[in-house]
Amino acid sequence: MEEMLSSVVNAVNSVLWDYLLIYALLGIGLFFTVYLGAPQITKFGTAVKMVFGGLFKKQDGEKDHKSLSQFQALAVAVSAQIGTGNVAGVATAITAGGPGAIFWMWLSALLGMSTIFSEAVLAQKYRIISHGKYIGGPAFYISRGLPSKIGSSAAKVLAGIFSVAIILALGFIGNATQANSIASAVTVAFDIPSLAVGIMLAVLAGMIIMGGVTRIAKVTQLVVPFMAVVYILCAIVILFRFSNHIVPMIQHIFTAAFSPAALGGGLAGIGMREAVRYGVARGLFSNEAGMGSTPHAHATADVKHPVQQGMAAFVGVFIDTILVCTATALIILLTDANLLGLKGAAVTQEAFNIAFGSFGQKLLAVCLTFFAFTTIIGWYYFGESNIRYLFKNKYLSVYRLLVLTAIVLGTLGKVDLVWNMSDMFNGFMVIPNLIALFLLRKEVREVFDDYLRQKKAGQELSYPYQEHL
């Protein structure tokens, strides 16, 4: 049964990723980069100052109880972005696509920064107030923004497809993937049975998600910065220990990205194709640009203008991929852990073992647990937003129970099958979101132009939000 399921999933992924989504994701990122004048480059400095300049200002609850502060919203988004994709996903990209996959991961992130900017702008523009809280995301900008373009019925169908896909992709399959990687790492490092790990994760997740988005935000704004800094410091230590290998490694990444023999042999062109496929796929799984997931967090932010949260969104991609994913890639390639025949998080774990001895396995297990656990609670919330879209406040208890069950079951699955299923459902999410982004491109441009006009005139930023119930 499992072999048959694997065959079906692999066949679907071959069509989705080899022939459709790679080009669609890179294409939409390139389009918005050109169409908007590369805001991820021209506004990057402004974005960093804006996000981190007010880091220690107490904004939560000062104005109202409907929203999160900009940093809290970014923390929820980044908590979902920084997960097993940064540890196991990067390892899978390198072992399956060769070192050249890292170049394509970087490129997809750079272009994806303009895509996620557009997603966050639309999420802010079309958000609503539901039961006293801001809520938004692709289902909302599809259902509210597209009726004039494709008709009300078609917009509702497209929004419904997205909502069902994200609930399955992140709430269930995605969280099973996160739990799978946690269990793999913890079992190796501490010899704790996978089932016990799954039960502990489910209990802790349940305690947090019952408190809603506010409790999730409070947890993530504390954990996310700490875990990212610790992980990057580990990478810096390894860089110093293997400093004589850095230049050859960088050269290898760029050479393998375009080499027909990037995987060390095989048919001409296979190496580059696999490098692109796994680099872009794992890049998406990690930074989620174009997937339509993080807009749910960005819709909740208390900002004066949607573009401000758009800029915060691409800072999140930079942190996730350019910093944390790159740290993982350097750790693996400098220690040659990718050449040992291991899979998933075990590759990164072995790299830590080579660099730090037996303590390294335990260190990575702890880092991965924090990474993936915050992703679990972030992805839970993204699914909850779509449960609310589809059913208002009904069935939330059922959804929570199913998510917690998926966490436990995910710890018992095989690595390859779980990751491949995750790729498939991520692809199903991406399609309706990319359609909406392209059809709503003029709205993104108008909002961005409004921001630029106000900044040029020296005005205090404002935007006429229409937060329908």
GROMACS .gro file of C-alpha atoms in nm:
model
  469
    1MET     CA    1   0.000   0.000   0.000
    2GLU     CA    2   0.277   0.239   0.095
    3GLU     CA    3   0.471   0.160  -0.222
    4MET     CA    4   0.162   0.228  -0.437
    5LEU     CA    5   0.103   0.558  -0.256
    6SER     CA    6   0.467   0.655  -0.310
    7SER     CA    7   0.436   0.581  -0.683
    8VAL     CA    8   0.127   0.800  -0.717
    9VAL     CA    9   0.280   1.085  -0.518
   10ASN     CA   10   0.604   1.071  -0.716
   11ALA     CA   11   0.414   1.077  -1.046
   12VAL     CA   12   0.212   1.382  -0.941
   13ASN     CA   13   0.523   1.560  -0.816
   14SER     CA   14   0.700   1.491  -1.144
   15VAL     CA   15   0.432   1.684  -1.332
   16LEU     CA   16   0.390   1.957  -1.071
   17TRP     CA   17   0.754   2.033  -1.002
   18ASP     CA   18   0.946   1.925  -1.313
   19TYR     CA   19   0.715   2.084  -1.566
   20LEU     CA   20   0.495   2.346  -1.398
   21LEU     CA   21   0.570   2.502  -1.061
   22ILE     CA   22   0.943   2.558  -1.097
   23TYR     CA   23   0.882   2.783  -1.394
   24ALA     CA   24   0.568   2.938  -1.245
   25LEU     CA   25   0.737   3.032  -0.915
   26LEU     CA   26   1.053   3.167  -1.071
   27GLY     CA   27   0.845   3.340  -1.337
   28ILE     CA   28   0.605   3.514  -1.098
   29GLY     CA   29   0.899   3.621  -0.882
   30LEU     CA   30   1.081   3.764  -1.182
   31PHE     CA   31   0.762   3.932  -1.302
   32PHE     CA   32   0.694   4.112  -0.973
   33THR     CA   33   1.062   4.201  -0.936
   34VAL     CA   34   1.052   4.383  -1.272
   35TYR     CA   35   0.693   4.508  -1.242
   36LEU     CA   36   0.748   4.667  -0.900
   37GLY     CA   37   1.105   4.785  -0.959
   38ALA     CA   38   1.275   4.527  -0.734
   39PRO     CA   39   1.144   4.648  -0.395
   40GLN     CA   40   1.337   4.367  -0.223
   41ILE     CA   41   1.656   4.547  -0.329
   42THR     CA   42   1.562   4.916  -0.337
   43LYS     CA   43   1.369   4.905  -0.008
   44PHE     CA   44   1.571   4.641   0.177
   45GLY     CA   45   1.757   4.884   0.405
   46THR     CA   46   1.435   5.067   0.488
   47ALA     CA   47   1.265   4.736   0.564
   48VAL     CA   48   1.535   4.617   0.804
   49LYS     CA   49   1.533   4.949   0.995
   50MET     CA   50   1.153   4.946   1.011
   51VAL     CA   51   1.125   4.587   1.137
   52PHE     CA   52   1.407   4.587   1.390
   53GLY     CA   53   1.406   4.956   1.479
   54GLY     CA   54   1.086   4.915   1.677
   55LEU     CA   55   1.172   4.575   1.817
   56PHE     CA   56   1.162   4.683   2.179
   57LYS     CA   57   0.863   4.914   2.154
   58LYS     CA   58   0.557   4.783   2.332
   59GLN     CA   59   0.286   4.792   2.067
   60ASP     CA   60   0.087   4.485   2.158
   61GLY     CA   61  -0.250   4.596   2.291
   62GLU     CA   62  -0.175   4.968   2.291
   63LYS     CA   63  -0.416   5.054   2.009
   64ASP     CA   64  -0.665   4.770   2.006
   65HIS     CA   65  -0.695   4.398   2.052
   66LYS     CA   66  -0.764   4.319   1.687
   67SER     CA   67  -0.405   4.314   1.570
   68LEU     CA   68  -0.050   4.206   1.643
   69SER     CA   69   0.250   4.438   1.631
   70GLN     CA   70   0.446   4.432   1.308
   71PHE     CA   71   0.728   4.235   1.470
   72GLN     CA   72   0.486   3.985   1.625
   73ALA     CA   73   0.322   3.924   1.288
   74LEU     CA   74   0.665   3.879   1.130
   75ALA     CA   75   0.765   3.642   1.413
   76VAL     CA   76   0.458   3.424   1.347
   77ALA     CA   77   0.542   3.423   0.975
   78VAL     CA   78   0.912   3.346   1.031
   79SER     CA   79   0.826   3.080   1.288
   80ALA     CA   80   0.642   2.900   1.008
   81GLN     CA   81   0.921   2.962   0.758
   82ILE     CA   82   1.211   2.847   0.977
   83GLY     CA   83   1.149   2.478   1.030
   84THR     CA   84   1.262   2.145   0.897
   85GLY     CA   85   1.300   2.302   0.554
   86ASN     CA   86   1.604   2.484   0.691
   87VAL     CA   87   1.761   2.168   0.833
   88ALA     CA   88   1.624   1.855   0.667
   89GLY     CA   89   1.500   2.035   0.355
   90VAL     CA   90   1.838   2.184   0.269
   91ALA     CA   91   2.001   1.847   0.331
   92THR     CA   92   1.750   1.679   0.099
   93ALA     CA   93   1.812   1.943  -0.167
   94ILE     CA   94   2.188   1.882  -0.158
   95THR     CA   95   2.171   1.501  -0.151
   96ALA     CA   96   1.908   1.483  -0.428
   97GLY     CA   97   2.006   1.783  -0.640
   98GLY     CA   98   2.374   1.827  -0.562
   99PRO     CA   99   2.549   2.136  -0.422
  100GLY     CA  100   2.416   2.337  -0.717
  101ALA     CA  101   2.068   2.321  -0.564
  102ILE     CA  102   2.183   2.584  -0.314
  103PHE     CA  103   2.235   2.839  -0.592
  104TRP     CA  104   1.880   2.781  -0.716
  105MET     CA  105   1.752   2.807  -0.361
  106TRP     CA  106   1.921   3.148  -0.332
  107LEU     CA  107   1.780   3.263  -0.666
  108SER     CA  108   1.428   3.147  -0.584
  109ALA     CA  109   1.454   3.333  -0.251
  110LEU     CA  110   1.573   3.657  -0.413
  111LEU     CA  111   1.291   3.651  -0.667
  112GLY     CA  112   1.047   3.517  -0.410
  113MET     CA  113   1.103   3.823  -0.192
  114SER     CA  114   0.901   4.027  -0.443
  115THR     CA  115   0.634   3.756  -0.453
  116ILE     CA  116   0.590   3.747  -0.076
  117PHE     CA  117   0.589   4.128  -0.072
  118SER     CA  118   0.288   4.117  -0.305
  119GLU     CA  119   0.117   3.847  -0.097
  120ALA     CA  120   0.151   4.050   0.223
  121VAL     CA  121   0.026   4.371   0.057
  122LEU     CA  122  -0.285   4.193  -0.069
  123ALA     CA  123  -0.339   4.020   0.266
  124GLN     CA  124  -0.338   4.360   0.436
  125LYS     CA  125  -0.565   4.521   0.175
  126TYR     CA  126  -0.831   4.251   0.179
  127ARG     CA  127  -0.825   4.147   0.545
  128ILE     CA  128  -1.142   4.147   0.752
  129ILE     CA  129  -1.237   4.162   1.119
  130SER     CA  130  -1.384   3.838   1.248
  131HIS     CA  131  -1.485   3.795   1.611
  132GLY     CA  132  -1.275   4.094   1.715
  133LYS     CA  133  -0.954   3.990   1.536
  134TYR     CA  134  -0.794   4.072   1.202
  135ILE     CA  135  -0.792   3.775   0.969
  136GLY     CA  136  -0.678   3.745   0.611
  137GLY     CA  137  -0.483   3.549   0.352
  138PRO     CA  138  -0.519   3.423  -0.006
  139ALA     CA  139  -0.872   3.287   0.039
  140PHE     CA  140  -0.978   3.638   0.142
  141TYR     CA  141  -0.800   3.828  -0.134
  142ILE     CA  142  -0.922   3.573  -0.387
  143SER     CA  143  -1.285   3.589  -0.274
  144ARG     CA  144  -1.288   3.968  -0.227
  145GLY     CA  145  -1.050   4.080  -0.502
  146LEU     CA  146  -1.125   3.850  -0.796
  147PRO     CA  147  -1.507   3.861  -0.842
  148SER     CA  148  -1.480   4.163  -1.074
  149LYS     CA  149  -1.223   3.978  -1.285
  150ILE     CA  150  -1.342   3.617  -1.303
  151GLY     CA  151  -1.690   3.630  -1.153
  152SER     CA  152  -1.814   3.573  -0.800
  153SER     CA  153  -1.874   3.199  -0.837
  154ALA     CA  154  -1.534   3.129  -0.989
  155ALA     CA  155  -1.364   3.337  -0.719
  156LYS     CA  156  -1.539   3.142  -0.444
  157VAL     CA  157  -1.440   2.809  -0.602
  158LEU     CA  158  -1.075   2.917  -0.636
  159ALA     CA  159  -1.069   3.043  -0.276
  160GLY     CA  160  -1.225   2.718  -0.159
  161ILE     CA  161  -0.964   2.511  -0.344
  162PHE     CA  162  -0.687   2.710  -0.180
  163SER     CA  163  -0.840   2.677   0.168
  164VAL     CA  164  -0.883   2.300   0.143
  165ALA     CA  165  -0.529   2.263   0.002
  166ILE     CA  166  -0.362   2.464   0.279
  167ILE     CA  167  -0.553   2.284   0.553
  168LEU     CA  168  -0.430   1.952   0.414
  169ALA     CA  169  -0.083   2.075   0.310
  170LEU     CA  170   0.019   2.255   0.628
  171GLY     CA  171  -0.229   2.173   0.903
  172PHE     CA  172  -0.205   1.798   0.846
  173ILE     CA  173   0.068   1.677   0.606
  174GLY     CA  174   0.305   1.969   0.674
  175ASN     CA  175   0.285   1.935   1.049
  176ALA     CA  176   0.337   1.560   1.014
  177THR     CA  177   0.656   1.644   0.820
  178GLN     CA  178   0.778   1.876   1.095
  179ALA     CA  179   0.706   1.615   1.361
  180ASN     CA  180   0.880   1.347   1.154
  181SER     CA  181   1.204   1.543   1.141
  182ILE     CA  182   1.191   1.627   1.512
  183ALA     CA  183   1.140   1.261   1.602
  184SER     CA  184   1.422   1.147   1.372
  185ALA     CA  185   1.669   1.389   1.530
  186VAL     CA  186   1.561   1.336   1.891
  187THR     CA  187   1.557   0.958   1.860
  188VAL     CA  188   1.913   0.952   1.726
  189ALA     CA  189   2.046   1.207   1.977
  190PHE     CA  190   1.865   1.102   2.295
  191ASP     CA  191   1.736   0.750   2.219
  192ILE     CA  192   1.374   0.849   2.288
  193PRO     CA  193   1.109   0.643   2.102
  194SER     CA  194   0.945   0.828   1.812
  195LEU     CA  195   0.594   0.773   1.947
  196ALA     CA  196   0.687   0.930   2.281
  197VAL     CA  197   0.830   1.231   2.097
  198GLY     CA  198   0.507   1.264   1.897
  199ILE     CA  199   0.290   1.255   2.207
  200MET     CA  200   0.503   1.518   2.383
  201LEU     CA  201   0.489   1.745   2.078
  202ALA     CA  202   0.112   1.710   2.054
  203VAL     CA  203   0.064   1.798   2.422
  204LEU     CA  204   0.287   2.108   2.403
  205ALA     CA  205   0.132   2.224   2.075
  206GLY     CA  206  -0.217   2.178   2.217
  207MET     CA  207  -0.137   2.398   2.518
  208ILE     CA  208  -0.027   2.682   2.289
  209ILE     CA  209  -0.281   2.668   2.006
  210MET     CA  210  -0.570   2.675   2.249
  211GLY     CA  211  -0.466   3.033   2.329
  212GLY     CA  212  -0.517   3.149   1.969
  213VAL     CA  213  -0.298   3.375   1.758
  214THR     CA  214  -0.209   3.605   2.049
  215ARG     CA  215  -0.050   3.323   2.249
  216ILE     CA  216   0.120   3.190   1.936
  217ALA     CA  217   0.266   3.537   1.872
  218LYS     CA  218   0.394   3.570   2.228
  219VAL     CA  219   0.575   3.237   2.204
  220THR     CA  220   0.723   3.293   1.859
  221GLN     CA  221   0.850   3.647   1.922
  222LEU     CA  222   1.064   3.509   2.203
  223VAL     CA  223   1.177   3.180   2.051
  224VAL     CA  224   1.235   3.273   1.684
  225PRO     CA  225   1.513   3.534   1.729
  226PHE     CA  226   1.692   3.322   1.990
  227MET     CA  227   1.692   2.999   1.789
  228ALA     CA  228   1.802   3.172   1.467
  229VAL     CA  229   2.096   3.342   1.638
  230VAL     CA  230   2.214   3.021   1.808
  231TYR     CA  231   2.200   2.827   1.481
  232ILE     CA  232   2.385   3.092   1.281
  233LEU     CA  233   2.654   3.111   1.552
  234CYS     CA  234   2.705   2.735   1.516
  235ALA     CA  235   2.757   2.784   1.143
  236ILE     CA  236   3.010   3.062   1.206
  237VAL     CA  237   3.209   2.835   1.438
  238ILE     CA  238   3.215   2.565   1.168
  239LEU     CA  239   3.324   2.823   0.909
  240PHE     CA  240   3.628   2.903   1.120
  241ARG     CA  241   3.709   2.535   1.177
  242PHE     CA  242   3.695   2.455   0.803
  243SER     CA  243   3.800   2.794   0.669
  244ASN     CA  244   4.043   2.646   0.413
  245HIS     CA  245   3.750   2.473   0.238
  246ILE     CA  246   3.525   2.780   0.200
  247VAL     CA  247   3.646   2.908  -0.139
  248PRO     CA  248   3.641   2.564  -0.311
  249MET     CA  249   3.296   2.502  -0.166
  250ILE     CA  250   3.154   2.829  -0.303
  251GLN     CA  251   3.305   2.753  -0.643
  252HIS     CA  252   3.151   2.405  -0.632
  253ILE     CA  253   2.804   2.546  -0.563
  254PHE     CA  254   2.813   2.776  -0.867
  255THR     CA  255   2.976   2.517  -1.094
  256ALA     CA  256   2.730   2.245  -0.998
  257ALA     CA  257   2.432   2.477  -1.049
  258PHE     CA  258   2.492   2.475  -1.425
  259SER     CA  259   2.696   2.157  -1.481
  260PRO     CA  260   2.540   1.868  -1.674
  261ALA     CA  261   2.718   1.639  -1.432
  262ALA     CA  262   2.621   1.821  -1.113
  263LEU     CA  263   2.539   1.493  -0.944
  264GLY     CA  264   2.864   1.332  -1.043
  265GLY     CA  265   2.751   1.145  -1.354
  266GLY     CA  266   2.442   1.026  -1.534
  267LEU     CA  267   2.268   1.155  -1.842
  268ALA     CA  268   2.361   1.501  -1.968
  269GLY     CA  269   2.132   1.766  -1.823
  270ILE     CA  270   1.995   1.548  -1.542
  271GLY     CA  271   2.222   1.710  -1.283
  272MET     CA  272   2.119   2.065  -1.359
  273ARG     CA  273   1.751   1.972  -1.381
  274GLU     CA  274   1.761   1.803  -1.042
  275ALA     CA  275   1.955   2.094  -0.893
  276VAL     CA  276   1.689   2.339  -1.012
  277ARG     CA  277   1.399   2.115  -0.912
  278TYR     CA  278   1.517   2.046  -0.558
  279GLY     CA  279   1.662   2.392  -0.502
  280VAL     CA  280   1.337   2.566  -0.591
  281ALA     CA  281   1.112   2.305  -0.424
  282ARG     CA  282   1.304   2.308  -0.096
  283GLY     CA  283   1.340   2.686  -0.117
  284LEU     CA  284   0.961   2.713  -0.139
  285PHE     CA  285   0.910   2.467   0.145
  286SER     CA  286   1.146   2.675   0.357
  287ASN     CA  287   1.064   3.041   0.281
  288GLU     CA  288   0.706   2.979   0.156
  289ALA     CA  289   0.721   3.266  -0.097
  290GLY     CA  290   0.435   3.217  -0.341
  291MET     CA  291   0.284   2.937  -0.136
  292GLY     CA  292   0.020   3.162   0.018
  293SER     CA  293   0.082   3.061   0.380
  294THR     CA  294   0.258   3.355   0.549
  295PRO     CA  295   0.002   3.616   0.431
  296HIS     CA  296  -0.224   3.483   0.707
  297ALA     CA  297   0.024   3.616   0.964
  298HIS     CA  298   0.099   3.940   0.778
  299ALA     CA  299  -0.273   4.022   0.757
  300THR     CA  300  -0.284   4.053   1.138
  301ALA     CA  301  -0.016   4.324   1.165
  302ASP     CA  302  -0.094   4.672   1.297
  303VAL     CA  303   0.070   4.896   1.035
  304LYS     CA  304  -0.026   5.230   0.884
  305HIS     CA  305   0.014   5.111   0.526
  306PRO     CA  306   0.008   4.763   0.362
  307VAL     CA  307   0.348   4.818   0.198
  308GLN     CA  308   0.511   4.834   0.540
  309GLN     CA  309   0.408   4.475   0.607
  310GLY     CA  310   0.506   4.380   0.253
  311MET     CA  311   0.859   4.492   0.331
  312ALA     CA  312   0.855   4.304   0.660
  313ALA     CA  313   0.754   3.994   0.466
  314PHE     CA  314   1.059   3.996   0.241
  315VAL     CA  315   1.285   4.048   0.542
  316GLY     CA  316   1.139   3.718   0.665
  317VAL     CA  317   1.248   3.542   0.344
  318PHE     CA  318   1.598   3.690   0.379
  319ILE     CA  319   1.626   3.561   0.737
  320ASP     CA  320   1.492   3.221   0.647
  321THR     CA  321   1.678   3.137   0.328
  322ILE     CA  322   1.974   3.370   0.285
  323LEU     CA  323   2.079   3.338   0.649
  324VAL     CA  324   1.949   3.016   0.805
  325CYS     CA  325   1.933   2.790   0.496
  326THR     CA  326   2.274   2.909   0.387
  327ALA     CA  327   2.406   2.829   0.734
  328THR     CA  328   2.282   2.471   0.695
  329ALA     CA  329   2.429   2.438   0.346
  330LEU     CA  330   2.770   2.558   0.465
  331ILE     CA  331   2.764   2.317   0.760
  332ILE     CA  332   2.683   2.019   0.536
  333LEU     CA  333   2.917   2.098   0.249
  334LEU     CA  334   3.215   2.196   0.463
  335THR     CA  335   3.197   1.868   0.656
  336ASP     CA  336   3.113   1.653   0.347
  337ALA     CA  337   2.821   1.503   0.539
  338ASN     CA  338   2.624   1.489   0.212
  339LEU     CA  339   2.855   1.214   0.083
  340LEU     CA  340   2.775   0.956   0.351
  341GLY     CA  341   2.451   0.816   0.207
  342LEU     CA  342   2.225   0.961   0.479
  343LYS     CA  343   1.886   1.123   0.427
  344GLY     CA  344   1.691   1.419   0.565
  345ALA     CA  345   1.780   1.567   0.900
  346ALA     CA  346   2.030   1.284   0.957
  347VAL     CA  347   2.265   1.453   0.706
  348THR     CA  348   2.272   1.780   0.899
  349GLN     CA  349   2.294   1.588   1.225
  350GLU     CA  350   2.602   1.402   1.102
  351ALA     CA  351   2.755   1.735   0.994
  352PHE     CA  352   2.713   1.866   1.349
  353ASN     CA  353   2.859   1.540   1.479
  354ILE     CA  354   3.167   1.582   1.257
  355ALA     CA  355   3.209   1.944   1.365
  356PHE     CA  356   3.129   1.919   1.737
  357GLY     CA  357   3.156   1.551   1.824
  358SER     CA  358   2.874   1.366   1.999
  359PHE     CA  359   2.758   1.694   2.153
  360GLY     CA  360   2.678   1.814   1.799
  361GLN     CA  361   2.398   1.560   1.750
  362LYS     CA  362   2.228   1.674   2.069
  363LEU     CA  363   2.280   2.041   1.981
  364LEU     CA  364   2.115   2.000   1.642
  365ALA     CA  365   1.832   1.794   1.787
  366VAL     CA  366   1.751   2.082   2.022
  367CYS     CA  367   1.777   2.342   1.742
  368LEU     CA  368   1.562   2.136   1.508
  369THR     CA  369   1.302   2.078   1.777
  370PHE     CA  370   1.262   2.451   1.833
  371PHE     CA  371   1.264   2.524   1.458
  372ALA     CA  372   1.004   2.265   1.372
  373PHE     CA  373   0.788   2.316   1.679
  374THR     CA  374   0.738   2.686   1.611
  375THR     CA  375   0.656   2.595   1.252
  376ILE     CA  376   0.393   2.353   1.376
  377ILE     CA  377   0.212   2.620   1.574
  378GLY     CA  378   0.248   2.873   1.293
  379TRP     CA  379   0.112   2.631   1.034
  380TYR     CA  380  -0.169   2.535   1.269
  381TYR     CA  381  -0.277   2.900   1.270
  382PHE     CA  382  -0.263   2.927   0.891
  383GLY     CA  383  -0.493   2.627   0.866
  384GLU     CA  384  -0.721   2.769   1.134
  385SER     CA  385  -0.760   3.092   0.934
  386ASN     CA  386  -0.894   2.886   0.645
  387ILE     CA  387  -1.120   2.679   0.867
  388ARG     CA  388  -1.265   3.012   0.977
  389TYR     CA  389  -1.298   3.121   0.613
  390LEU     CA  390  -1.480   2.802   0.512
  391PHE     CA  391  -1.689   2.736   0.824
  392LYS     CA  392  -1.674   3.059   1.030
  393ASN     CA  393  -1.611   2.941   1.387
  394LYS     CA  394  -1.745   2.588   1.339
  395TYR     CA  395  -1.533   2.273   1.356
  396LEU     CA  396  -1.232   2.442   1.519
  397SER     CA  397  -1.220   2.174   1.789
  398VAL     CA  398  -1.229   1.900   1.525
  399TYR     CA  399  -0.950   2.071   1.330
  400ARG     CA  400  -0.734   2.102   1.641
  401LEU     CA  401  -0.780   1.735   1.727
  402LEU     CA  402  -0.691   1.627   1.373
  403VAL     CA  403  -0.376   1.845   1.372
  404LEU     CA  404  -0.258   1.696   1.700
  405THR     CA  405  -0.327   1.347   1.565
  406ALA     CA  406  -0.126   1.425   1.250
  407ILE     CA  407   0.167   1.535   1.467
  408VAL     CA  408   0.173   1.200   1.647
  409LEU     CA  409   0.129   0.993   1.329
  410GLY     CA  410   0.393   1.198   1.146
  411THR     CA  411   0.662   1.077   1.383
  412LEU     CA  412   0.600   0.719   1.264
  413GLY     CA  413   0.619   0.776   0.885
  414LYS     CA  414   0.907   0.722   0.643
  415VAL     CA  415   1.115   1.029   0.558
  416ASP     CA  416   1.096   1.010   0.179
  417LEU     CA  417   0.719   0.951   0.160
  418VAL     CA  418   0.636   1.226   0.411
  419TRP     CA  419   0.853   1.481   0.229
  420ASN     CA  420   0.717   1.385  -0.114
  421MET     CA  421   0.358   1.415   0.007
  422SER     CA  422   0.445   1.754   0.150
  423ASP     CA  423   0.581   1.862  -0.191
  424MET     CA  424   0.261   1.747  -0.360
  425PHE     CA  425   0.019   1.930  -0.133
  426ASN     CA  426   0.237   2.241  -0.136
  427GLY     CA  427   0.201   2.237  -0.513
  428PHE     CA  428  -0.177   2.218  -0.488
  429MET     CA  429  -0.168   2.529  -0.268
  430VAL     CA  430   0.058   2.727  -0.496
  431ILE     CA  431  -0.153   2.709  -0.812
  432PRO     CA  432  -0.463   2.909  -0.700
  433ASN     CA  433  -0.242   3.156  -0.512
  434LEU     CA  434  -0.024   3.232  -0.814
  435ILE     CA  435  -0.333   3.276  -1.032
  436ALA     CA  436  -0.469   3.531  -0.783
  437LEU     CA  437  -0.137   3.714  -0.752
  438PHE     CA  438  -0.112   3.763  -1.126
  439LEU     CA  439  -0.474   3.871  -1.167
  440LEU     CA  440  -0.439   4.118  -0.877
  441ARG     CA  441  -0.103   4.257  -0.993
  442LYS     CA  442  -0.251   4.603  -1.065
  443GLU     CA  443  -0.387   4.625  -0.712
  444VAL     CA  444  -0.039   4.554  -0.574
  445ARG     CA  445   0.110   4.819  -0.802
  446GLU     CA  446  -0.152   5.077  -0.700
  447VAL     CA  447  -0.092   5.020  -0.329
  448PHE     CA  448   0.285   5.041  -0.379
  449ASP     CA  449   0.252   5.361  -0.586
  450ASP     CA  450   0.034   5.511  -0.312
  451TYR     CA  451   0.305   5.435  -0.057
  452LEU     CA  452   0.579   5.586  -0.276
  453ARG     CA  453   0.369   5.898  -0.337
  454GLN     CA  454   0.312   5.954   0.034
  455LYS     CA  455   0.680   5.900   0.115
  456LYS     CA  456   0.790   6.138  -0.160
  457ALA     CA  457   0.549   6.404  -0.035
  458GLY     CA  458   0.673   6.360   0.322
  459GLN     CA  459   0.325   6.270   0.444
  460GLU     CA  460   0.243   6.057   0.743
  461LEU     CA  461   0.156   5.714   0.607
  462SER     CA  462  -0.209   5.615   0.594
  463TYR     CA  463  -0.431   5.379   0.400
  464PRO     CA  464  -0.811   5.355   0.366
  465TYR     CA  465  -0.856   5.002   0.497
  466GLN     CA  466  -1.199   4.850   0.434
  467GLU     CA  467  -1.222   4.587   0.704
  468HIS     CA  468  -1.557   4.429   0.633
  469LEU     CA  469  -1.700   4.188   0.886
   0.00000   0.00000   0.00000
